[in-house]
CSV table of C-alpha atoms and ligand atoms in Angstrom, one decimal:
chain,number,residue,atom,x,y,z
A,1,UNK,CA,0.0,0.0,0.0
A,2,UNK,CA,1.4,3.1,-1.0
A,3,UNK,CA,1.5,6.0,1.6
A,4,UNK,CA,-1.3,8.0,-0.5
A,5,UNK,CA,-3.5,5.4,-0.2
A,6,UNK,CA,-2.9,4.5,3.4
A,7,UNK,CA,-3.6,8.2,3.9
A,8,UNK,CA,-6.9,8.1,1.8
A,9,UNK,CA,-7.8,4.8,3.5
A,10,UNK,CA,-8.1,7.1,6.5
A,11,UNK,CA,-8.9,10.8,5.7
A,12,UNK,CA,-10.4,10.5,2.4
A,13,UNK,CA,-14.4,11.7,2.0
A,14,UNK,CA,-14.8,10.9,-1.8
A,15,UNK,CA,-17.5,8.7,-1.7
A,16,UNK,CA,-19.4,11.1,1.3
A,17,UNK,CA,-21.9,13.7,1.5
A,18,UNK,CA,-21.6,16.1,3.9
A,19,UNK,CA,-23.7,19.3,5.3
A,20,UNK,CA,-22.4,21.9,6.9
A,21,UNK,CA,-24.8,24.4,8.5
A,22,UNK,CA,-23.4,27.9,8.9
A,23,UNK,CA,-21.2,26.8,5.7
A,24,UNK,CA,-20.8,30.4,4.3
A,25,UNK,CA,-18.6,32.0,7.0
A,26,UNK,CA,-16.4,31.8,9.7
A,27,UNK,CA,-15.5,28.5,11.6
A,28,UNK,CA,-18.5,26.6,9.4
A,29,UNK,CA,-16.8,27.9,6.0
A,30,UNK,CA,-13.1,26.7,7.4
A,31,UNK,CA,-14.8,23.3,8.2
A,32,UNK,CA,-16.8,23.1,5.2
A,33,UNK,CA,-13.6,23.7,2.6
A,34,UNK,CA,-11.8,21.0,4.3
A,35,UNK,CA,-14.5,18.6,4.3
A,36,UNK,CA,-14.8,20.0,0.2
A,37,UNK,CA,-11.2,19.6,-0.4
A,38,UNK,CA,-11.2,16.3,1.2
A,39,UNK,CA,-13.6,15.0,-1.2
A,40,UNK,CA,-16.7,15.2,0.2
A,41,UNK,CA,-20.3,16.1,-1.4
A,42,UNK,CA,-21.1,19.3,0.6
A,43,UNK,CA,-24.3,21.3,1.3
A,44,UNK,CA,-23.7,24.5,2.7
A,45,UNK,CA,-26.8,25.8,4.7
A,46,UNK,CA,-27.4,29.4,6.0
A,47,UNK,CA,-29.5,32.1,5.6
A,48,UNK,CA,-27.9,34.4,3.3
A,49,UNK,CA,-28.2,33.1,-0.5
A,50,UNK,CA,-25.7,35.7,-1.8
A,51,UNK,CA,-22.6,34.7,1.1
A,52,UNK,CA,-23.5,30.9,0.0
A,53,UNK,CA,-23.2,31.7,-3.3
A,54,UNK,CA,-20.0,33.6,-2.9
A,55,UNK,CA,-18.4,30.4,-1.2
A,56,UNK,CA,-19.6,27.7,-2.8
A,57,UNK,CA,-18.3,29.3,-6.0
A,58,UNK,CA,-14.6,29.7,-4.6
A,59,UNK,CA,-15.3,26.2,-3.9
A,60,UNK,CA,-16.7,25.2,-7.0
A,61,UNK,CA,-13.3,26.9,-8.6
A,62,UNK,CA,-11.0,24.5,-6.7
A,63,UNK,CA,-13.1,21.7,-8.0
A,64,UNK,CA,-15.4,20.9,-5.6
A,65,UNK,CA,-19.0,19.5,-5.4
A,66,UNK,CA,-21.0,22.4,-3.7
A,67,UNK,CA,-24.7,22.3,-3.2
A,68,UNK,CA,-26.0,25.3,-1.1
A,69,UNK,CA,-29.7,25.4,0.8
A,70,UNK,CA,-30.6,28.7,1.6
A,71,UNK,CA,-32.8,28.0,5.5
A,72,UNK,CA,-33.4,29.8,8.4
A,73,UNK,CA,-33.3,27.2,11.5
A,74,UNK,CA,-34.4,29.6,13.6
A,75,UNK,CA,-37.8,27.9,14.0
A,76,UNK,CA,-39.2,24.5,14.4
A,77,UNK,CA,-41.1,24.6,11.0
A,78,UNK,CA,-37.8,26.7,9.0
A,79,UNK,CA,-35.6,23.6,10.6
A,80,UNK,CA,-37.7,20.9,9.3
A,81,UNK,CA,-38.2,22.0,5.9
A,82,UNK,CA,-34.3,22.8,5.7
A,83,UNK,CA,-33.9,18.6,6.6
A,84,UNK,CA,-36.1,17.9,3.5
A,85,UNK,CA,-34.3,20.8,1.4
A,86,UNK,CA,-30.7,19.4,2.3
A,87,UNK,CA,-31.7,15.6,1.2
A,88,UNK,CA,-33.5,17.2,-1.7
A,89,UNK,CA,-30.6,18.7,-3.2
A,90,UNK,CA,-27.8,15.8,-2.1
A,91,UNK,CA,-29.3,12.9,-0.9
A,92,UNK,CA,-28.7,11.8,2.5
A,93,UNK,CA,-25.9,12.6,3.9
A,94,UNK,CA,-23.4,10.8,5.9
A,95,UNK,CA,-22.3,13.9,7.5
A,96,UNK,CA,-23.8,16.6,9.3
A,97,UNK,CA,-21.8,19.2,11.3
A,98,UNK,CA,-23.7,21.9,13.0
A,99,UNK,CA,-21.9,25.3,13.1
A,100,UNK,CA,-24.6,27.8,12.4
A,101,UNK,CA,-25.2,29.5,15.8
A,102,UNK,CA,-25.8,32.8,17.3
A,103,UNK,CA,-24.3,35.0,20.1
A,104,UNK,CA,-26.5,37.6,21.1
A,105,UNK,CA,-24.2,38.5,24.3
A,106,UNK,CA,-26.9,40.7,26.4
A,107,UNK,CA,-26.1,40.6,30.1
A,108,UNK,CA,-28.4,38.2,32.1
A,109,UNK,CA,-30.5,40.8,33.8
A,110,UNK,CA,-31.6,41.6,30.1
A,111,UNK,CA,-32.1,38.1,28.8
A,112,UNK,CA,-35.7,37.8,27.7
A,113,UNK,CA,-37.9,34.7,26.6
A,114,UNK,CA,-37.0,35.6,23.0
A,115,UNK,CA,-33.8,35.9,23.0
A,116,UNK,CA,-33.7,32.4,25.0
A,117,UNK,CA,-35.9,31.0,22.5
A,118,UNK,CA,-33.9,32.2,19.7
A,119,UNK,CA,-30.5,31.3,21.4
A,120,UNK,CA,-31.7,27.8,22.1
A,121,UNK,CA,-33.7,26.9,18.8
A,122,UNK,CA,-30.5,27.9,16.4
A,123,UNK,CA,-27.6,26.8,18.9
A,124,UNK,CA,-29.2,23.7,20.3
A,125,UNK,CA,-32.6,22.5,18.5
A,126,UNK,CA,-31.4,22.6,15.1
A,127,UNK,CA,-28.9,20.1,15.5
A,128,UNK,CA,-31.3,17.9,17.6
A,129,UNK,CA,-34.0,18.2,14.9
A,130,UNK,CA,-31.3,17.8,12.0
A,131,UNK,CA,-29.9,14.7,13.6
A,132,UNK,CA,-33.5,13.1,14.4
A,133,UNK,CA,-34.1,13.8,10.8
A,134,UNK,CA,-31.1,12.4,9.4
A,135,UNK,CA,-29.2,9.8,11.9
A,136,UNK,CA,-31.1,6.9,12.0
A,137,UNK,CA,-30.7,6.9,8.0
A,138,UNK,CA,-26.9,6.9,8.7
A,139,UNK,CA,-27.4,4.3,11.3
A,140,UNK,CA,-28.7,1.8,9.1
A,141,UNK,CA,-26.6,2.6,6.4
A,142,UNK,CA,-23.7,2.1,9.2
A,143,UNK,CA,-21.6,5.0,8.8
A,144,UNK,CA,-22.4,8.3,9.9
A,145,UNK,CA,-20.8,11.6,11.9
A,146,UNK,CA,-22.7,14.0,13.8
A,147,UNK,CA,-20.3,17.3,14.4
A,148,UNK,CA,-21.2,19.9,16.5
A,149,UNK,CA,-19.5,23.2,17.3
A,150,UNK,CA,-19.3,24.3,20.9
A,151,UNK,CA,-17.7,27.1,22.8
A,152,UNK,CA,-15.5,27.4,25.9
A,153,UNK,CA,-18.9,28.6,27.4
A,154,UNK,CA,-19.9,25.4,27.5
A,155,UNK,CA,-17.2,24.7,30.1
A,156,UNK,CA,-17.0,28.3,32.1
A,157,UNK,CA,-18.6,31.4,32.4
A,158,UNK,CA,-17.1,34.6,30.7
A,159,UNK,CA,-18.4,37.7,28.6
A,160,UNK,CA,-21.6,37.4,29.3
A,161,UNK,CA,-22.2,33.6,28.6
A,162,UNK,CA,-25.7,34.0,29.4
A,163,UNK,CA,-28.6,31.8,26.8
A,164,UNK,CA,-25.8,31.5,25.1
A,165,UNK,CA,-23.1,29.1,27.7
A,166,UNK,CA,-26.5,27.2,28.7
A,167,UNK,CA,-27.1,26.1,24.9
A,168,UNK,CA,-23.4,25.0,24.1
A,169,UNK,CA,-23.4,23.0,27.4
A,170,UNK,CA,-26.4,21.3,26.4
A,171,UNK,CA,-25.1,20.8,22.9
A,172,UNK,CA,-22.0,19.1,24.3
A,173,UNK,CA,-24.5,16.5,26.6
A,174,UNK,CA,-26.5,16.1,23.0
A,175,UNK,CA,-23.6,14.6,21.2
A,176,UNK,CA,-23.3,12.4,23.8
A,177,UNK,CA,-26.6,11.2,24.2
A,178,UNK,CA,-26.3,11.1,20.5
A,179,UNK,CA,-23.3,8.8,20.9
A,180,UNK,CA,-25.0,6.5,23.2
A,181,UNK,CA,-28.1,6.0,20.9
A,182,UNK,CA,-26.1,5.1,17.4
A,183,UNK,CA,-22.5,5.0,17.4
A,184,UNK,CA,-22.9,0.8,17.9
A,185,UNK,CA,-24.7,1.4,14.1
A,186,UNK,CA,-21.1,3.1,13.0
A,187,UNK,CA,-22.7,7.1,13.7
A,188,UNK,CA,-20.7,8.8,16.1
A,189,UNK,CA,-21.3,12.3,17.5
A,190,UNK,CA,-18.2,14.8,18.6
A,191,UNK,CA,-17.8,18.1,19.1
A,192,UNK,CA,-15.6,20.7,18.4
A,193,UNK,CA,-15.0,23.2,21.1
A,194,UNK,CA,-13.3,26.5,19.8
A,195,UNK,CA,-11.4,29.4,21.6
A,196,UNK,CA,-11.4,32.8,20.5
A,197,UNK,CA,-11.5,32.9,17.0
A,198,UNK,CA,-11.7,36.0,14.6
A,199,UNK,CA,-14.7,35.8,12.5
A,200,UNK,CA,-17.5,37.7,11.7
A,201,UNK,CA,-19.5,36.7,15.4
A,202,UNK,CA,-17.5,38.1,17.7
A,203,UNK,CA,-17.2,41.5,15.8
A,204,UNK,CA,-17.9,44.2,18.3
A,205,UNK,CA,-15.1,42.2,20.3
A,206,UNK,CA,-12.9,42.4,17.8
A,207,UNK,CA,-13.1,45.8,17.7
A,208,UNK,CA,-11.3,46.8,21.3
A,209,UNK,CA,-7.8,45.6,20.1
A,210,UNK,CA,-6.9,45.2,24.1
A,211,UNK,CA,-9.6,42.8,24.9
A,212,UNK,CA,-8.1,40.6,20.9
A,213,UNK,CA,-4.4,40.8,22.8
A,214,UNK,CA,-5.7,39.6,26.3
A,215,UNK,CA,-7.9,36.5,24.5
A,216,UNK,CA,-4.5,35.9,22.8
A,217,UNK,CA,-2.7,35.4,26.1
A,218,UNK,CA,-4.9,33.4,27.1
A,219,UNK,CA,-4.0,30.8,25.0
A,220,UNK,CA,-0.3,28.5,25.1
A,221,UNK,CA,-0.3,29.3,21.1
A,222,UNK,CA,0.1,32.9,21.9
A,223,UNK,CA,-2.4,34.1,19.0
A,224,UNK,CA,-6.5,33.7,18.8
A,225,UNK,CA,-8.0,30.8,16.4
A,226,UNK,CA,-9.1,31.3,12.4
A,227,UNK,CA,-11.2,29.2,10.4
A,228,UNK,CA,-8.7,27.0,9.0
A,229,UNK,CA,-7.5,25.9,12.7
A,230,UNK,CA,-10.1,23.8,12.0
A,231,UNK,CA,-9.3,22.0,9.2
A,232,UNK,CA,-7.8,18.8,10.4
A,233,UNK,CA,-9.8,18.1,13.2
A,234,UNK,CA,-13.5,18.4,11.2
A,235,UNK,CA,-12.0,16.1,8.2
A,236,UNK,CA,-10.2,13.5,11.6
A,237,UNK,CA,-14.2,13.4,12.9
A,238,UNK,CA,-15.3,13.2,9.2
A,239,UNK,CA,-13.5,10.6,8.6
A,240,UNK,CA,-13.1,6.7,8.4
A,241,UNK,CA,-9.9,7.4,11.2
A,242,UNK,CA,-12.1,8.6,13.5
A,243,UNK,CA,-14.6,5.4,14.0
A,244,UNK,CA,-14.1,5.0,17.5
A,245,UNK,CA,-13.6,8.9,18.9
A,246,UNK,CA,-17.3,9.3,20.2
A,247,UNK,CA,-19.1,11.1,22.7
A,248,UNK,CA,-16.4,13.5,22.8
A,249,UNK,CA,-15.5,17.0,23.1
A,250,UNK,CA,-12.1,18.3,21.0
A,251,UNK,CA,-10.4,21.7,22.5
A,252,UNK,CA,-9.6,23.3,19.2
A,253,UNK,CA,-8.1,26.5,20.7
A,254,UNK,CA,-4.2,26.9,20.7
A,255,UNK,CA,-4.3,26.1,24.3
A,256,UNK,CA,-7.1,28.7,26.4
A,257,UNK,CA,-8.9,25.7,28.1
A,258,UNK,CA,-5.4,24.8,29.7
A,259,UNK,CA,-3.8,28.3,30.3
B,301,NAP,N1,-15.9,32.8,16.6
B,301,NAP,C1,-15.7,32.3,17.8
B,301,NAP,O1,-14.8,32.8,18.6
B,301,NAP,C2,-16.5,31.1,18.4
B,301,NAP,C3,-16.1,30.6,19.6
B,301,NAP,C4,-16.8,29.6,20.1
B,301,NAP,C5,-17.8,29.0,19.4
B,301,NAP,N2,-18.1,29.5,18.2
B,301,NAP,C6,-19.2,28.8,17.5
B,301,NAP,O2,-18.8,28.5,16.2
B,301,NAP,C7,-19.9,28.5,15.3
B,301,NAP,C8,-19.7,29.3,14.1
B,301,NAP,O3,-19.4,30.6,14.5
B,301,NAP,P1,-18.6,31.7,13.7
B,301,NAP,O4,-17.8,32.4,14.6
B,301,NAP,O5,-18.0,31.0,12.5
B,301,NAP,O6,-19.8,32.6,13.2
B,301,NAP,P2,-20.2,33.4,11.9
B,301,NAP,O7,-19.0,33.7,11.1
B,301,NAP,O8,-21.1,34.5,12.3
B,301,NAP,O9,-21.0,32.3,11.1
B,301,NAP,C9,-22.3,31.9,11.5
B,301,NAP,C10,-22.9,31.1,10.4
B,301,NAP,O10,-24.2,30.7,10.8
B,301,NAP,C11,-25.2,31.1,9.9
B,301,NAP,N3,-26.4,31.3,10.7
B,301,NAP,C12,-26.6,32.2,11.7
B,301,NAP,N4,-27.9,32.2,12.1
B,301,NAP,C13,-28.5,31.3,11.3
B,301,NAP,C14,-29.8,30.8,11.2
B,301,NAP,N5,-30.8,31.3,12.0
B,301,NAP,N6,-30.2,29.9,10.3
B,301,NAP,C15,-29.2,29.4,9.4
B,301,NAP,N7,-27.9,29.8,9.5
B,301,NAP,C16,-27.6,30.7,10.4
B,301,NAP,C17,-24.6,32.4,9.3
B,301,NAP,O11,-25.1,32.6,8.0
B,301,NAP,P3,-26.4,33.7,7.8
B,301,NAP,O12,-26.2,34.8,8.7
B,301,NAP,O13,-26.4,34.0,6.3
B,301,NAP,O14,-27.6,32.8,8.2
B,301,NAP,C18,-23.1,31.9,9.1
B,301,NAP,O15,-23.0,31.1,8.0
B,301,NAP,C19,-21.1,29.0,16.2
B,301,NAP,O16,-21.9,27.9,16.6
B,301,NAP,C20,-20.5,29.7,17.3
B,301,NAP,O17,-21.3,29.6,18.5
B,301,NAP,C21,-17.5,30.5,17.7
């Protein structure tokens, strides 16, 4: 066996389809290039038709097959019709990685039921109703990986975690439950827990240079996270290498969990 195709034998996604929600910026467009470039089938879902547009062409011009869904899933109804939209335009996919999500960052005295309800239903109901929808079909077709994005505020409290901390906890407890229902049918669930990482979310933090340089220190790396930090890990939990990581939660962020 040649080193190429021991590599393939273990990284490779030809052959896959994959969906990446939140595929047209930040962390979800870093994840969803790699999975592309890896050789995977990929749906890019968000809300904005001319950013998924914009990507999936770049995509399209390194030769990859891009499908895009344009979908709210910020309510029950918007998040099942975007299950049926998604296996409309690819099939069903053996990969589904849930990066769409939503910050809204008000302090708690001025977290409201909507903003709850909006936090929760993008962040953490979306990727429930997404897998309910399309799981089992990986489970009996015995390969499948359910990829979630988390946060450090999953783990501790810090600029106003708020809804926002309570959702990525919960999404971290999902993929496990996840885990425990199908990964014996060759689906397993992971998620990927980022740092600080410059994308178009975290903006108006951004924007006080002091507060970029302390998040930086934070870390062991010495710098904050980009998209493509993600790269190898999303294509690892993609992948055929990854069959028996499940249930688990990979720090991808140069170090600020441990520092
Ligand atoms: N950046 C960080 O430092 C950081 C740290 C920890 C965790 N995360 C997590 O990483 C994930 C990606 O964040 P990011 O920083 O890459 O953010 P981003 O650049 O703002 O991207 C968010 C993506 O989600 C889509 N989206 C937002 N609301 C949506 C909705 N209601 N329906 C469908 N799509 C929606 C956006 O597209 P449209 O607006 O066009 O819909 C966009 O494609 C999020 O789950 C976030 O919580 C980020």
């Amino acid at each position: 066996m040649t080193t190429r195709d021991y590599l393939a034998s273990l990284f490779s996604l030809e052959g896959r389809t994959a969906v990446v929600t939140g595929g047209s910026s930040g962390i979800g467009r870093g994840i969803a290039t790699a999975l592309a470039l890896a050789g995977a089938h990929t749906v890019l879902l968000a809300r904005g038709a001319e950013r998924l547009d914009e990507v999936a062409g770049v995509l399209r011009e390194r030769g990859c097959t891009i499908e895009t869904v344009v979908a709210d899933l910020g309510t029950r109804d918007d998040i099942h019709a975007a299950a049926d939209d998604i296996v409309a335009v690819a099939g069903e996919p053996d990969i589904l990685v849930n990066s769409a999500g939503i910050n809204l960052r008000p302090h708690m005295d001025r977290i409201d039921e909507e903003i709850w309800d909006i936090t929760m239903t993008v962040n953490l109901e979306a990727p429930f109703l997404l897998g309910q929808r399309l799981a089992p079909g990986m489970a009996e077709r015995g390969f499948g990986r359910l990829i979630h994005v988390s946060s450090q505020q999953a783990h501790r409290s810090f600029v106003d975690s708020g809804a926002y901390g309570v959702s990525k906890g919960a999404l971290e407890s999902l993929a496990r439950s996840q885990s425990e229902a199908w990964s014996a049918r060759g689906v397993t669930a992971n998620t990927l827990v980022p740092g600080f990482v410059l994308t178009p979310l975290n903006q108006r933090l951004q924007d006080d240079a002091g507060k970029v340089a302390a998040l930086a220190a934070r870390t062991t790396v010495g710098r904050n996270g980009v998209p493509e930090d993600f790269a190898g890990a999303a294509v690892f939990l993609a992948s055929a290498a990854s069959g028996y990581v499940t249930g688990h939660s990979l720090f991808v962020n140069g170090g600020f969990s441990v520092h």
